[in-house]
Short mmCIF file of C-alpha atoms in Angstrom, two decimals:
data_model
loop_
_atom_site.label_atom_id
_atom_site.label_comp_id
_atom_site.label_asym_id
_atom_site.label_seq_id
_atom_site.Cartn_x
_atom_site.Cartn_y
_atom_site.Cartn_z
CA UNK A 9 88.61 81.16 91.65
CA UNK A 10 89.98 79.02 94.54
CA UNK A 11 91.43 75.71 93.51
CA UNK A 12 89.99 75.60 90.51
CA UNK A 13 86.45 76.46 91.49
CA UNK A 14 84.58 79.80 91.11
CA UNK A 15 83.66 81.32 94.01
CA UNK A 16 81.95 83.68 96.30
CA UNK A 17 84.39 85.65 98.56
CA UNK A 18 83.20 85.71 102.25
CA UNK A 19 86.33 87.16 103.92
CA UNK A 20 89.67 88.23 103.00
CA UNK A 21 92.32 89.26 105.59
CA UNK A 22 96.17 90.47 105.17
CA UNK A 23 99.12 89.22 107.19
CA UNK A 24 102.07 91.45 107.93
CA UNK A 25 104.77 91.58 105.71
CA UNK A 26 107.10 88.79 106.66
CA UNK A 27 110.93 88.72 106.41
CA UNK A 28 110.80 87.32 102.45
CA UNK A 29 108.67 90.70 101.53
CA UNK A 30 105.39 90.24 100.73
CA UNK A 31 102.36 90.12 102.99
CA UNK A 32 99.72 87.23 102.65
CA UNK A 33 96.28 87.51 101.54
CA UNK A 34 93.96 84.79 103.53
CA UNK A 35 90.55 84.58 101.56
CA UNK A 36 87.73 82.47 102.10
CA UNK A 37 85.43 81.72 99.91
CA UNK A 38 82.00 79.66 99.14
CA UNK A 39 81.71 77.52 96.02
CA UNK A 40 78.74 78.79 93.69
CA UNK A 41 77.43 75.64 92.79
CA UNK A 42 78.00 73.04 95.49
CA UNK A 43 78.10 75.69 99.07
CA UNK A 44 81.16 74.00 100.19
CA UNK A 45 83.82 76.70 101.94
CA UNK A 46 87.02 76.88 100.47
CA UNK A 47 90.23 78.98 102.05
CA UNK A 48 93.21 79.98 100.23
CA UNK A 49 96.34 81.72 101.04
CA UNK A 50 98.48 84.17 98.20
CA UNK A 51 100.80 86.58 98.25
CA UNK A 52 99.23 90.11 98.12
CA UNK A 53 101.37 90.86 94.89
CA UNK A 54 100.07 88.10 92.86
CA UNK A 55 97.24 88.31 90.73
CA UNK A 56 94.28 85.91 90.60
CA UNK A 57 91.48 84.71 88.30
CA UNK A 58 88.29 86.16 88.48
CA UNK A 59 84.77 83.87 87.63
CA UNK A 60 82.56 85.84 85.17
CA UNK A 61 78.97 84.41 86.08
CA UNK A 62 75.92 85.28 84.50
CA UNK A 63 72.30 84.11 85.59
CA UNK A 64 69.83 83.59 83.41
CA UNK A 65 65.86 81.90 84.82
CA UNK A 66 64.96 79.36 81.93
CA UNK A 67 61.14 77.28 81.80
CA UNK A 68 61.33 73.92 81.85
CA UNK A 69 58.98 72.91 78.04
CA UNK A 70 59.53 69.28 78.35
CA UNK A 71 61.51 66.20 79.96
CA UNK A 72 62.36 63.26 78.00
CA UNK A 73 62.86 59.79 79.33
CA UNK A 74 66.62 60.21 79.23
CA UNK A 75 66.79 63.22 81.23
CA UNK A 76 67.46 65.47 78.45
CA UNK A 77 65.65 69.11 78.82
CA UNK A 78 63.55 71.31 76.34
CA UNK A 79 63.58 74.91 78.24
CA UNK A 80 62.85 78.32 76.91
CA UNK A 81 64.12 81.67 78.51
CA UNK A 82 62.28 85.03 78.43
CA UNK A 83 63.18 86.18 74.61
CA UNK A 84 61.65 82.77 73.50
CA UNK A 85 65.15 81.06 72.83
CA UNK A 86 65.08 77.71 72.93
CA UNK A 87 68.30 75.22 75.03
CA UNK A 88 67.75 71.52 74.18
CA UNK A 89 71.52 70.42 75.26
CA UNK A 90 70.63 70.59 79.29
CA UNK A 91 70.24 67.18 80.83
CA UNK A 92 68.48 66.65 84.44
CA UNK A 93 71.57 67.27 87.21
CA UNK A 94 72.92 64.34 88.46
CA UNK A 95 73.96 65.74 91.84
CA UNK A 96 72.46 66.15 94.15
CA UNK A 97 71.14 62.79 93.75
CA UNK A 98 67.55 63.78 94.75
CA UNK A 99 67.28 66.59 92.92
CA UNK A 100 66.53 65.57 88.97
CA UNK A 101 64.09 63.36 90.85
CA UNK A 102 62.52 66.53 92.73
CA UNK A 103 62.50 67.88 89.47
CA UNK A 104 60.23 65.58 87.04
CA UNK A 105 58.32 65.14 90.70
CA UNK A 106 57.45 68.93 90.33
CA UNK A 107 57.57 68.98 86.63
CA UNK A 108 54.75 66.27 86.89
CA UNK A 109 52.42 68.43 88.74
CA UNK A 110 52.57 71.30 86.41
CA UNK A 111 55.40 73.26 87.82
CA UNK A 112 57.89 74.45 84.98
CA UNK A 113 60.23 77.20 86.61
#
């Protein structure tokens, strides 16, 4: 987790250890939603937060006029508290647009 965000780690790299003690952990990282690169800088003796992510595919059963989603995963569970993302701007619109013509993954 970088500022608050979970992320992907793309490099990490140590500084020396400096006259106060500790050395300096330099990590950069991607956001796992939005792609955006993030960089943070800790002392190697502190701990940090790890994101516990899991990924689950889920079919898209319906669209209502609101935006609200029916979807269904694998085991036949149903989620009816998704609504259509509201960023990126295009994309809930990419989404009835493929929804439309019979796509539902």
């Amino acid at each position: 987790m970088i500022k608050g965000k979970p992320c992907k780690v793309i490099s990490i790299s140590v500084s020396k250890t400096g006259k106060h003690g500790h050395a300096k952990c330099n990590f950069l990282a991607q956001d796992i939603f939005t792609g955006k690169k993030l960089e943070d800088m800790v002392p190697s003796s502190h701990g940090t937060t790890i994101p516990v992510v899991k990924r689950s595919d889920w079919e898209i059963i319906d669209i209502e006029e609101d935006g609200q989603l029916t979807l269904m995963d694998e085991g036949g569970e149903q989620k009816i508290d998704v609504k259509l993302p509201t960023f990126p701007e295009e994309m809930a619109d990419e989404i009835r647009e493929a929804w439309n013509e019979g796509e539902n993954t």
